Coordinates of N, CA and C in Angstrom, one line a residue:
M1 N 0.9 -1.2 0.0 CA 0.0 0.0 0.0 C 0.9 1.2 0.0
N2 N 0.6 2.1 -0.9 CA 1.4 3.4 -1.0 C 0.8 4.4 0.0
P3 N 1.6 4.8 1.0 CA 1.1 5.7 2.0 C 0.8 7.1 1.4
K4 N 1.3 7.4 0.3 CA 1.1 8.7 -0.3 C -0.3 8.9 -0.7
N5 N -0.9 7.9 -1.4 CA -2.2 8.1 -2.0 C -3.2 7.0 -1.5
G6 N -2.7 6.0 -0.8 CA -3.6 5.0 -0.2 C -4.0 3.9 -1.2
Y7 N -3.4 3.8 -2.3 CA -3.7 2.7 -3.3 C -2.5 1.8 -3.4
D8 N -2.8 0.5 -3.5 CA -1.8 -0.5 -3.8 C -1.4 -0.5 -5.2
E9 N -0.4 -1.2 -5.6 CA 0.1 -1.2 -7.0 C -0.9 -1.8 -8.0
R10 N -1.5 -2.9 -7.5 CA -2.5 -3.6 -8.4 C -3.7 -2.6 -8.8
T11 N -4.1 -1.9 -7.8 CA -5.3 -1.0 -8.0 C -4.8 0.1 -9.0
V12 N -3.6 0.7 -8.8 CA -3.1 1.7 -9.7 C -3.0 1.2 -11.1
I13 N -2.5 0.0 -11.3 CA -2.3 -0.7 -12.6 C -3.7 -0.9 -13.3
N14 N -4.7 -1.3 -12.5 CA -6.0 -1.5 -13.0 C -6.7 -0.2 -13.5
I15 N -6.5 0.8 -12.7 CA -7.1 2.1 -13.0 C -6.4 2.7 -14.2
T16 N -5.1 2.6 -14.3 CA -4.3 3.1 -15.5 C -4.7 2.3 -16.7
T17 N -4.8 1.0 -16.6 CA -5.2 0.2 -17.8 C -6.6 0.5 -18.3
T18 N -7.5 0.6 -17.3 CA -8.9 0.9 -17.7 C -9.1 2.3 -18.3
T19 N -8.4 3.3 -17.7 CA -8.5 4.7 -18.2 C -7.9 4.8 -19.6
S20 N -6.7 4.3 -19.7 CA -6.0 4.4 -21.0 C -6.7 3.6 -22.1
T21 N -7.3 2.5 -21.8 CA -8.0 1.7 -22.7 C -9.3 2.4 -23.2
L22 N -10.0 3.0 -22.3 CA -11.2 3.8 -22.6 C -10.8 5.0 -23.6
I23 N -9.7 5.7 -23.3 CA -9.3 6.8 -24.1 C -8.9 6.3 -25.5
V24 N -8.2 5.2 -25.6 CA -7.8 4.6 -26.9 C -9.0 4.2 -27.7
Y25 N -9.9 3.5 -27.0 CA -11.1 3.0 -27.7 C -11.9 4.2 -28.2
L26 N -12.1 5.3 -27.4 CA -12.9 6.4 -27.9 C -12.2 7.1 -29.0
S27 N -10.8 7.2 -29.0 CA -10.1 7.8 -30.1 C -10.2 7.0 -31.4
L28 N -10.2 5.7 -31.3 CA -10.3 4.8 -32.5 C -11.8 4.9 -33.0
L29 N -12.7 5.0 -32.1 CA -14.1 5.2 -32.6 C -14.3 6.5 -33.3
T30 N -13.7 7.6 -32.8 CA -13.8 8.9 -33.4 C -13.1 8.8 -34.8
I31 N -12.0 8.1 -34.9 CA -11.4 8.0 -36.2 C -12.3 7.2 -37.2
L32 N -12.9 6.1 -36.7 CA -13.8 5.3 -37.5 C -15.0 6.2 -38.0
L33 N -15.5 7.0 -37.1 CA -16.7 7.8 -37.5 C -16.3 8.8 -38.5
F34 N -15.1 9.4 -38.4 CA -14.6 10.4 -39.3 C -14.4 9.7 -40.7
V35 N -13.8 8.6 -40.8 CA -13.6 7.9 -42.0 C -14.9 7.5 -42.6
D36 N -15.8 7.0 -41.8 CA -17.1 6.6 -42.3 C -17.9 7.8 -42.8
F37 N -17.8 8.9 -42.3 CA -18.6 10.1 -42.7 C -18.0 10.7 -44.0
Y38 N -16.7 10.8 -44.0 CA -16.1 11.6 -45.1 C -15.6 10.7 -46.3
Y39 N -15.2 9.5 -46.1 CA -14.5 8.7 -47.1 C -15.4 7.5 -47.6
F40 N -15.5 6.5 -46.8 CA -16.3 5.3 -47.2 C -17.0 4.7 -46.0
K41 N -18.0 4.0 -46.2 CA -18.8 3.4 -45.2 C -18.1 2.2 -44.5
I42 N -17.3 2.4 -43.5 CA -16.6 1.4 -42.9 C -17.4 0.8 -41.7
L43 N -18.4 1.6 -41.1 CA -19.2 1.0 -40.0 C -20.2 0.0 -40.5
D44 N -20.5 0.0 -41.8 CA -21.4 -1.0 -42.3 C -20.8 -2.4 -42.2
L45 N -19.5 -2.5 -42.2 CA -18.8 -3.7 -42.2 C -18.5 -4.2 -40.7
I46 N -18.7 -3.3 -39.8 CA -18.4 -3.7 -38.4 C -19.8 -3.9 -37.6
N47 N -19.9 -5.0 -36.9 CA -21.1 -5.2 -36.1 C -20.9 -4.5 -34.8
Q48 N -21.8 -3.5 -34.6 CA -21.7 -2.7 -33.4 C -22.8 -3.1 -32.4
N49 N -22.6 -4.1 -31.5 CA -23.5 -4.4 -30.5 C -22.7 -4.4 -29.2
S50 N -23.4 -4.5 -28.0 CA -22.7 -4.4 -26.8 C -21.6 -5.5 -26.6
I51 N -21.9 -6.7 -27.1 CA -20.9 -7.7 -26.9 C -19.6 -7.4 -27.7
S52 N -19.7 -6.9 -28.9 CA -18.6 -6.6 -29.7 C -17.8 -5.4 -29.1
V53 N -18.5 -4.4 -28.6 CA -17.9 -3.3 -27.9 C -17.1 -3.7 -26.7
I54 N -17.7 -4.6 -25.9 CA -16.9 -5.1 -24.7 C -15.8 -5.9 -25.1
L55 N -15.9 -6.8 -26.1 CA -14.9 -7.6 -26.6 C -13.7 -6.8 -27.2
N56 N -14.1 -5.8 -28.0 CA -13.0 -4.9 -28.6 C -12.3 -4.1 -27.5
M57 N -13.0 -3.6 -26.5 CA -12.3 -2.9 -25.4 C -11.5 -3.9 -24.6
F58 N -11.9 -5.1 -24.4 CA -11.1 -6.1 -23.7 C -9.8 -6.4 -24.5
I59 N -9.9 -6.6 -25.8 CA -8.7 -6.8 -26.6 C -7.8 -5.7 -26.6
I60 N -8.3 -4.4 -26.7 CA -7.5 -3.2 -26.6 C -6.8 -3.2 -25.2
G61 N -7.6 -3.5 -24.2 CA -7.0 -3.5 -22.8 C -5.9 -4.5 -22.6
I62 N -6.0 -5.7 -23.2 CA -5.0 -6.6 -23.1 C -3.7 -6.2 -23.8
I63 N -3.9 -5.7 -25.0 CA -2.8 -5.2 -25.8 C -2.1 -4.0 -25.1
N64 N -2.9 -3.1 -24.5 CA -2.4 -1.9 -23.8 C -1.6 -2.4 -22.6
Y65 N -2.2 -3.4 -21.8 CA -1.5 -3.9 -20.6 C -0.2 -4.5 -21.0
V66 N -0.2 -5.4 -22.0 CA 1.0 -6.2 -22.3 C 2.1 -5.3 -22.8
Y67 N 1.8 -4.4 -23.7 CA 2.8 -3.6 -24.4 C 3.2 -2.3 -23.6
F68 N 2.4 -1.8 -22.8 CA 2.7 -0.5 -22.2 C 2.7 -0.5 -20.7
I69 N 1.8 -1.2 -20.1 CA 1.6 -1.0 -18.6 C 2.3 -2.1 -17.9
K70 N 2.3 -3.3 -18.3 CA 2.9 -4.4 -17.6 C 4.4 -4.2 -17.3
D71 N 5.2 -3.7 -18.3 CA 6.6 -3.4 -18.0 C 6.8 -2.0 -17.6
K72 N 5.8 -1.3 -17.4 CA 5.8 0.1 -16.9 C 6.6 1.0 -17.9
K73 N 6.4 0.7 -19.2 CA 7.1 1.5 -20.3 C 6.6 2.9 -20.3
F74 N 5.3 3.1 -19.9 CA 4.7 4.5 -19.9 C 5.4 5.3 -18.9
L75 N 6.0 4.7 -17.9 CA 6.8 5.5 -16.9 C 8.1 6.0 -17.4
E76 N 8.7 5.3 -18.4 CA 10.0 5.6 -18.9 C 9.9 6.8 -19.9
K77 N 8.8 7.3 -20.2 CA 8.6 8.4 -21.2 C 8.9 9.8 -20.6
G78 N 9.2 9.8 -19.3 CA 9.6 11.1 -18.7 C 8.5 12.0 -18.4
F79 N 7.3 11.5 -18.2 CA 6.1 12.3 -17.9 C 6.4 13.0 -16.5
K80 N 6.0 14.2 -16.4 CA 6.1 14.9 -15.1 C 4.7 15.1 -14.6
T81 N 4.6 15.0 -13.2 CA 3.3 15.2 -12.6 C 3.1 16.7 -12.3
D82 N 2.3 17.3 -13.2 CA 2.0 18.7 -12.9 C 0.6 19.1 -13.4
K83 N 0.2 20.2 -13.1 CA -1.2 20.6 -13.4 C -1.3 20.8 -14.9
K84 N -0.3 21.3 -15.6 CA -0.4 21.5 -17.0 C -0.6 20.2 -17.8
G85 N 0.1 19.2 -17.4 CA -0.1 17.9 -18.1 C -1.5 17.3 -17.8
G86 N -2.0 17.5 -16.6 CA -3.4 17.1 -16.3 C -4.4 17.8 -17.1
Y87 N -4.2 19.1 -17.3 CA -5.1 19.9 -18.1 C -5.0 19.5 -19.6
V88 N -3.8 19.2 -20.0 CA -3.7 18.7 -21.4 C -4.5 17.4 -21.6
I89 N -4.4 16.5 -20.7 CA -5.1 15.2 -20.8 C -6.6 15.4 -20.8
I90 N -7.0 16.3 -19.9 CA -8.5 16.6 -19.8 C -8.9 17.2 -21.0
L91 N -8.2 18.2 -21.6 CA -8.5 18.9 -22.8 C -8.6 17.9 -24.0
F92 N -7.7 16.9 -24.0 CA -7.7 15.9 -25.1 C -9.0 15.1 -25.0
I93 N -9.3 14.7 -23.8 CA -10.5 13.8 -23.6 C -11.8 14.6 -23.9
V94 N -11.8 15.9 -23.6 CA -13.0 16.7 -23.9 C -13.1 16.9 -25.4
L95 N -12.0 17.2 -26.0 CA -12.0 17.4 -27.5 C -12.4 16.2 -28.2
N96 N -11.8 15.1 -27.8 CA -12.1 13.8 -28.4 C -13.6 13.4 -28.2
S97 N -14.1 13.7 -27.1 CA -15.5 13.4 -26.9 C -16.4 14.3 -27.7
M98 N -16.0 15.6 -27.8 CA -16.8 16.5 -28.7 C -16.8 16.1 -30.1
C99 N -15.6 15.7 -30.6 CA -15.5 15.2 -32.0 C -16.3 13.9 -32.2
L100 N -16.3 13.0 -31.2 CA -17.1 11.8 -31.3 C -18.5 12.1 -31.4
L101 N -19.0 13.0 -30.6 CA -20.5 13.4 -30.6 C -20.8 14.1 -31.9
Y102 N -19.9 14.9 -32.4 CA -20.2 15.6 -33.7 C -20.3 14.6 -34.8
F103 N -19.4 13.7 -35.0 CA -19.4 12.7 -36.1 C -20.6 11.8 -35.9
A104 N -20.9 11.4 -34.7 CA -22.0 10.5 -34.4 C -23.3 11.2 -34.9
N105 N -23.5 12.5 -34.5 CA -24.7 13.2 -34.9 C -24.8 13.4 -36.4
K106 N -23.6 13.7 -37.1 CA -23.6 13.8 -38.5 C -24.0 12.5 -39.2
N107 N -23.4 11.4 -38.7 CA -23.8 10.1 -39.3 C -25.2 9.8 -39.1
R108 N -25.8 10.1 -37.9 CA -27.2 9.9 -37.7 C -28.1 10.7 -38.6
E109 N -27.7 12.0 -38.8 CA -28.5 12.8 -39.8 C -28.4 12.3 -41.2
K110 N -27.2 11.8 -41.6 CA -27.0 11.2 -42.9 C -27.9 9.9 -43.1
I111 N -27.9 9.1 -42.0 CA -28.7 7.9 -42.1 C -30.2 8.2 -42.2
F112 N -30.7 9.2 -41.4 CA -32.1 9.6 -41.4 C -32.4 10.2 -42.8
A113 N -31.5 10.9 -43.4 CA -31.8 11.5 -44.7 C -31.9 10.4 -45.8
E114 N -31.0 9.4 -45.7 CA -31.0 8.3 -46.6 C -32.3 7.5 -46.5
R115 N -32.8 7.2 -45.2 CA -34.0 6.5 -45.0 C -35.2 7.3 -45.5
E116 N -35.2 8.6 -45.2 CA -36.3 9.4 -45.7 C -36.4 9.4 -47.2
K117 N -35.2 9.5 -47.9 CA -35.2 9.4 -49.3 C -35.7 8.1 -49.8
A118 N -35.3 7.0 -49.2 CA -35.8 5.7 -49.6 C -37.3 5.5 -49.3
R119 N -37.8 6.1 -48.2 CA -39.2 6.1 -47.9 C -40.0 6.8 -49.0
I120 N -39.5 8.0 -49.4 CA -40.2 8.8 -50.4 C -40.3 8.1 -51.7
E121 N -39.1 7.5 -52.1 CA -39.1 6.7 -53.4 C -40.0 5.5 -53.4
K122 N -40.1 4.9 -52.2 CA -41.0 3.7 -52.1 C -42.4 4.1 -52.2
N123 N -42.8 5.3 -51.7 CA -44.2 5.7 -51.8 C -44.6 6.2 -53.2
R124 N -43.7 6.4 -54.1 CA -44.0 6.9 -55.4 C -44.6 5.8 -56.3

């Protein structure tokens, strides 16, 4: 148990793995939505249900743990604990979330427009 913050090493590793996995997953989802909206329909090829989301996050978490967290490679990058770094991370998460919501709404509008067009053509 670390007397400084009250968490043991296993808890810190679990929190680090979970948080970084969530950030990586949301970043990948934002990139997929961007590609799907502007270039080609990639999300039609991907089955998006709760089981696949959990499975994908689990796979990303295992890769994240094995390659970055298990050997504590992320600690060797020379990160400093300061308020500026915390603000940068929070800003990245907020911007990433805003982009994700923007692209999700644009894709939803696009899908509704396509369905409306198909409904109108069907009624003719």
